[in-house]
Amino acid sequence: MTDGLETLTYVDPAHLERLHAGLASTAEREGVLDITFRTLDTPVGLLLLAATARGVVRVAFESEGHDRVLADLADRVSPRVLSSSSRVDAAAHQLDEYFEGSRRAFELPLDFRLAHGFRLSVLKHLVHIGYGTTESYTEVAAATGHPKAMRAVGSACATNPLPVIVPCHRVLRSDGTLGGYLGGLDAKRELLAREALA
């Protein structure tokens, strides 16, 4: 006598991987795949990388909760999200090079749709802060044309959807102390220390 459940048979993980890759390829070819994502193990923890057809849209630290980040992307950008490396392999490769010390600048298309207004102007300035250098919140505020908006700069850095690639870790308090960081202060120290050694 059975309990109503059919006997499950073994499914080869490689076969499942091929089926998933085929699904991703078909979805992309037919224009129904809006966001692809994968994770990358780095010295600052497991990063989630997500991209649209426009470019990398999100980099998330594990502490942010990758499932929450994906749910937020589904709400704010599109529910058509699939684990696939098709659009994020270049970002993963350049991040690997960055952490190995052989890359000082990222050359990636970026999708800034998660930032608006003043926050967007801050992020667009941050990409010009050179490797191994820092600016204060005050300097960033002045560079964006709002010299008294230091707190707003801090808020823009704290909500940066593209940390590491858009280097908000290079922004410090005027007295040289770290300030905050989305990935935690240990991650900020690690990123700054790596750049200082190069």
C-alpha atoms as a printed R data frame, in Angstrom:
    type eleno elety resid chain resno      x      y       z
1   ATOM     1    CA   MET     A     1  0.000  0.000   0.000
2   ATOM     2    CA   THR     A     2  1.216  3.495  -0.835
3   ATOM     3    CA   ASP     A     3  0.462  6.735   0.892
4   ATOM     4    CA   GLY     A     4 -0.484  8.460  -2.349
5   ATOM     5    CA   LEU     A     5  2.986  9.767  -3.123
6   ATOM     6    CA   GLU     A     6  4.768  8.496  -6.184
7   ATOM     7    CA   THR     A     7  8.264  7.168  -5.738
8   ATOM     8    CA   LEU     A     8 10.763  9.925  -6.386
9   ATOM     9    CA   THR     A     9 13.641  9.131  -8.666
10  ATOM    10    CA   TYR     A    10 17.121 10.577  -8.541
11  ATOM    11    CA   VAL     A    11 17.604 13.689 -10.662
12  ATOM    12    CA   ASP     A    12 21.135 14.427 -11.802
13  ATOM    13    CA   PRO     A    13 22.141 17.962 -10.649
14  ATOM    14    CA   ALA     A    14 24.015 18.477 -13.939
15  ATOM    15    CA   HIS     A    15 20.768 17.767 -15.817
16  ATOM    16    CA   LEU     A    16 18.924 20.325 -13.668
17  ATOM    17    CA   GLU     A    17 21.690 22.838 -14.352
18  ATOM    18    CA   ARG     A    18 21.344 22.310 -18.110
19  ATOM    19    CA   LEU     A    19 17.558 22.714 -17.879
20  ATOM    20    CA   HIS     A    20 17.990 25.949 -15.886
21  ATOM    21    CA   ALA     A    21 20.545 27.301 -18.376
22  ATOM    22    CA   GLY     A    22 18.173 26.486 -21.236
23  ATOM    23    CA   LEU     A    23 15.326 28.275 -19.454
24  ATOM    24    CA   ALA     A    24 17.481 31.353 -18.867
25  ATOM    25    CA   SER     A    25 18.685 31.381 -22.474
26  ATOM    26    CA   THR     A    26 15.158 31.055 -23.864
27  ATOM    27    CA   ALA     A    27 13.812 33.721 -21.497
28  ATOM    28    CA   GLU     A    28 16.552 36.138 -22.493
29  ATOM    29    CA   ARG     A    29 16.160 35.433 -26.217
30  ATOM    30    CA   GLU     A    30 12.403 35.987 -26.010
31  ATOM    31    CA   GLY     A    31 12.788 39.209 -24.031
32  ATOM    32    CA   VAL     A    32 11.037 37.994 -20.891
33  ATOM    33    CA   LEU     A    33 14.050 38.038 -18.569
34  ATOM    34    CA   ASP     A    34 14.453 41.431 -16.945
35  ATOM    35    CA   ILE     A    35 16.921 40.752 -14.116
36  ATOM    36    CA   THR     A    36 19.619 38.108 -13.825
37  ATOM    37    CA   PHE     A    37 21.621 37.491 -10.685
38  ATOM    38    CA   ARG     A    38 24.348 35.399  -9.134
39  ATOM    39    CA   THR     A    39 26.478 35.485  -6.016
40  ATOM    40    CA   LEU     A    40 30.206 35.976  -5.690
41  ATOM    41    CA   ASP     A    41 32.388 34.986  -2.748
42  ATOM    42    CA   THR     A    42 34.722 37.880  -1.870
43  ATOM    43    CA   PRO     A    43 36.982 38.966   1.004
44  ATOM    44    CA   VAL     A    44 34.085 41.127   2.276
45  ATOM    45    CA   GLY     A    45 31.609 38.248   2.184
46  ATOM    46    CA   LEU     A    46 29.152 36.822  -0.298
47  ATOM    47    CA   LEU     A    47 27.962 39.539  -2.676
48  ATOM    48    CA   LEU     A    48 24.769 39.359  -4.721
49  ATOM    49    CA   LEU     A    49 25.200 40.784  -8.224
50  ATOM    50    CA   ALA     A    50 22.097 41.638 -10.254
51  ATOM    51    CA   ALA     A    51 21.824 43.160 -13.717
52  ATOM    52    CA   THR     A    52 19.229 44.323 -16.210
53  ATOM    53    CA   ALA     A    53 19.708 44.758 -19.945
54  ATOM    54    CA   ARG     A    54 20.980 48.290 -19.115
55  ATOM    55    CA   GLY     A    55 23.732 47.118 -16.763
56  ATOM    56    CA   VAL     A    56 24.498 46.164 -13.173
57  ATOM    57    CA   VAL     A    57 21.559 47.339 -11.072
58  ATOM    58    CA   ARG     A    58 22.404 45.972  -7.621
59  ATOM    59    CA   VAL     A    59 25.320 44.750  -5.540
60  ATOM    60    CA   ALA     A    60 24.249 43.530  -2.105
61  ATOM    61    CA   PHE     A    61 26.113 42.390   0.966
62  ATOM    62    CA   GLU     A    62 24.966 39.214   2.667
63  ATOM    63    CA   SER     A    63 24.005 41.249   5.746
64  ATOM    64    CA   GLU     A    64 21.292 42.941   3.648
65  ATOM    65    CA   GLY     A    65 19.576 39.590   3.122
66  ATOM    66    CA   HIS     A    66 19.874 38.478  -0.491
67  ATOM    67    CA   ASP     A    67 16.299 37.157  -0.559
68  ATOM    68    CA   ARG     A    68 15.023 40.553   0.644
69  ATOM    69    CA   VAL     A    69 17.096 42.328  -1.985
70  ATOM    70    CA   LEU     A    70 15.721 40.085  -4.751
71  ATOM    71    CA   ALA     A    71 12.163 40.658  -3.505
72  ATOM    72    CA   ASP     A    72 12.804 44.416  -3.546
73  ATOM    73    CA   LEU     A    73 14.135 44.203  -7.121
74  ATOM    74    CA   ALA     A    74 11.038 42.228  -8.123
75  ATOM    75    CA   ASP     A    75  8.842 44.970  -6.611
76  ATOM    76    CA   ARG     A    76 10.765 47.989  -7.869
77  ATOM    77    CA   VAL     A    77 12.095 46.837 -11.247
78  ATOM    78    CA   SER     A    78 10.400 43.653 -12.497
79  ATOM    79    CA   PRO     A    79  9.183 40.305 -11.143
80  ATOM    80    CA   ARG     A    80 10.959 38.569 -14.038
81  ATOM    81    CA   VAL     A    81 14.090 37.663 -12.086
82  ATOM    82    CA   LEU     A    82 16.188 34.557 -12.687
83  ATOM    83    CA   SER     A    83 19.444 33.182 -11.370
84  ATOM    84    CA   SER     A    84 21.741 33.352 -14.385
85  ATOM    85    CA   SER     A    85 25.244 34.590 -14.948
86  ATOM    86    CA   SER     A    86 24.504 35.895 -18.443
87  ATOM    87    CA   ARG     A    87 24.593 39.599 -17.575
88  ATOM    88    CA   VAL     A    88 26.698 39.555 -14.427
89  ATOM    89    CA   ASP     A    89 29.760 37.516 -15.375
90  ATOM    90    CA   ALA     A    90 31.698 40.621 -16.450
91  ATOM    91    CA   ALA     A    91 30.938 42.272 -13.101
92  ATOM    92    CA   ALA     A    92 31.988 39.129 -11.225
93  ATOM    93    CA   HIS     A    93 35.220 38.951 -13.230
94  ATOM    94    CA   GLN     A    94 36.062 42.623 -12.630
95  ATOM    95    CA   LEU     A    95 35.269 42.312  -8.913
96  ATOM    96    CA   ASP     A    96 37.598 39.296  -8.713
97  ATOM    97    CA   GLU     A    97 40.314 41.398 -10.361
98  ATOM    98    CA   TYR     A    98 39.618 44.268  -7.963
99  ATOM    99    CA   PHE     A    99 39.974 42.019  -4.914
100 ATOM   100    CA   GLU     A   100 43.140 40.457  -6.372
101 ATOM   101    CA   GLY     A   101 44.581 43.984  -6.691
102 ATOM   102    CA   SER     A   102 44.877 43.997 -10.492
103 ATOM   103    CA   ARG     A   103 41.906 46.310 -11.184
104 ATOM   104    CA   ARG     A   104 41.605 49.909 -10.014
105 ATOM   105    CA   ALA     A   105 38.553 51.035 -11.998
106 ATOM   106    CA   PHE     A   106 35.410 49.238 -13.116
107 ATOM   107    CA   GLU     A   107 34.406 49.333 -16.755
108 ATOM   108    CA   LEU     A   108 30.825 48.150 -16.571
109 ATOM   109    CA   PRO     A   109 27.477 49.436 -17.772
110 ATOM   110    CA   LEU     A   110 25.517 50.531 -14.708
111 ATOM   111    CA   ASP     A   111 21.766 50.796 -14.278
112 ATOM   112    CA   PHE     A   112 21.121 53.628 -11.798
113 ATOM   113    CA   ARG     A   113 17.319 53.298 -11.813
114 ATOM   114    CA   LEU     A   114 17.201 52.617  -8.046
115 ATOM   115    CA   ALA     A   115 18.565 56.093  -7.246
116 ATOM   116    CA   HIS     A   116 16.896 59.429  -7.958
117 ATOM   117    CA   GLY     A   117 17.433 63.146  -7.502
118 ATOM   118    CA   PHE     A   118 20.246 64.190  -5.185
119 ATOM   119    CA   ARG     A   119 21.143 60.586  -4.357
120 ATOM   120    CA   LEU     A   120 21.731 59.886  -8.033
121 ATOM   121    CA   SER     A   121 23.975 62.950  -8.382
122 ATOM   122    CA   VAL     A   122 26.020 61.728  -5.390
123 ATOM   123    CA   LEU     A   123 26.439 58.247  -6.905
124 ATOM   124    CA   LYS     A   124 27.511 59.706 -10.227
125 ATOM   125    CA   HIS     A   125 30.154 61.745  -8.399
126 ATOM   126    CA   LEU     A   126 31.394 58.759  -6.381
127 ATOM   127    CA   VAL     A   127 32.540 56.899  -9.504
128 ATOM   128    CA   HIS     A   128 35.100 59.686  -9.992
129 ATOM   129    CA   ILE     A   129 36.764 59.266  -6.585
130 ATOM   130    CA   GLY     A   130 40.005 57.573  -7.517
131 ATOM   131    CA   TYR     A   131 41.252 54.224  -6.289
132 ATOM   132    CA   GLY     A   132 43.199 54.601  -3.059
133 ATOM   133    CA   THR     A   133 41.884 58.121  -2.411
134 ATOM   134    CA   THR     A   134 39.073 59.390  -0.223
135 ATOM   135    CA   GLU     A   135 36.810 62.407   0.046
136 ATOM   136    CA   SER     A   136 34.842 63.708   2.997
137 ATOM   137    CA   TYR     A   137 31.062 63.960   3.099
138 ATOM   138    CA   THR     A   138 31.622 67.731   2.987
139 ATOM   139    CA   GLU     A   139 33.746 67.500  -0.171
140 ATOM   140    CA   VAL     A   140 31.187 65.290  -1.909
141 ATOM   141    CA   ALA     A   141 28.374 67.679  -0.950
142 ATOM   142    CA   ALA     A   142 30.338 70.620  -2.397
143 ATOM   143    CA   ALA     A   143 31.170 68.676  -5.569
144 ATOM   144    CA   THR     A   144 27.472 68.011  -6.180
145 ATOM   145    CA   GLY     A   145 26.612 71.689  -5.809
146 ATOM   146    CA   HIS     A   146 24.974 71.410  -2.369
147 ATOM   147    CA   PRO     A   147 27.739 72.312   0.118
148 ATOM   148    CA   LYS     A   148 25.497 72.039   3.191
149 ATOM   149    CA   ALA     A   149 24.037 68.634   2.302
150 ATOM   150    CA   MET     A   150 26.531 66.464   4.192
151 ATOM   151    CA   ARG     A   151 23.787 64.406   5.874
152 ATOM   152    CA   ALA     A   152 22.084 63.851   2.530
153 ATOM   153    CA   VAL     A   153 25.424 62.628   1.140
154 ATOM   154    CA   GLY     A   154 25.618 60.189   4.045
155 ATOM   155    CA   SER     A   155 22.108 58.994   3.267
156 ATOM   156    CA   ALA     A   156 22.978 58.544  -0.415
157 ATOM   157    CA   CYS     A   157 26.031 56.485   0.526
158 ATOM   158    CA   ALA     A   158 24.026 54.397   3.006
159 ATOM   159    CA   THR     A   159 21.490 53.518   0.318
160 ATOM   160    CA   ASN     A   160 23.960 53.057  -2.549
161 ATOM   161    CA   PRO     A   161 22.570 50.156  -4.615
162 ATOM   162    CA   LEU     A   162 25.992 49.487  -6.167
163 ATOM   163    CA   PRO     A   163 28.545 49.369  -3.329
164 ATOM   164    CA   VAL     A   164 32.167 48.533  -4.168
165 ATOM   165    CA   ILE     A   165 31.574 49.270  -7.879
166 ATOM   166    CA   VAL     A   166 30.301 52.769  -7.005
167 ATOM   167    CA   PRO     A   167 32.855 53.367  -4.235
168 ATOM   168    CA   CYS     A   168 30.945 54.905  -1.324
169 ATOM   169    CA   HIS     A   169 33.554 53.235   0.925
170 ATOM   170    CA   ARG     A   170 35.895 56.053  -0.160
171 ATOM   171    CA   VAL     A   171 33.778 58.675   1.612
172 ATOM   172    CA   LEU     A   172 34.847 59.517   5.176
173 ATOM   173    CA   ARG     A   173 33.927 62.016   7.846
174 ATOM   174    CA   SER     A   174 35.789 65.335   7.789
175 ATOM   175    CA   ASP     A   175 37.934 64.211  10.730
176 ATOM   176    CA   GLY     A   176 39.064 61.135   8.784
177 ATOM   177    CA   THR     A   177 36.987 58.608  10.725
178 ATOM   178    CA   LEU     A   178 35.033 56.024   8.780
179 ATOM   179    CA   GLY     A   179 31.428 57.069   9.221
180 ATOM   180    CA   GLY     A   180 28.949 54.319   8.333
181 ATOM   181    CA   TYR     A   181 28.847 51.682   5.615
182 ATOM   182    CA   LEU     A   182 26.081 49.498   4.229
183 ATOM   183    CA   GLY     A   183 28.278 46.386   4.387
184 ATOM   184    CA   GLY     A   184 29.496 47.158   7.908
185 ATOM   185    CA   LEU     A   185 32.592 48.952   9.128
186 ATOM   186    CA   ASP     A   186 34.757 45.827   8.858
187 ATOM   187    CA   ALA     A   187 33.992 45.667   5.126
188 ATOM   188    CA   LYS     A   188 34.757 49.383   4.726
189 ATOM   189    CA   ARG     A   189 38.078 48.974   6.560
190 ATOM   190    CA   GLU     A   190 38.945 45.973   4.383
191 ATOM   191    CA   LEU     A   191 38.208 47.811   1.126
192 ATOM   192    CA   LEU     A   192 40.184 50.899   2.171
193 ATOM   193    CA   ALA     A   193 43.096 48.795   3.429
194 ATOM   194    CA   ARG     A   194 43.282 46.834   0.156
195 ATOM   195    CA   GLU     A   195 43.375 50.054  -1.845
196 ATOM   196    CA   ALA     A   196 45.972 51.603   0.445
197 ATOM   197    CA   LEU     A   197 48.310 48.633  -0.091
198 ATOM   198    CA   ALA     A   198 48.229 48.855  -3.889
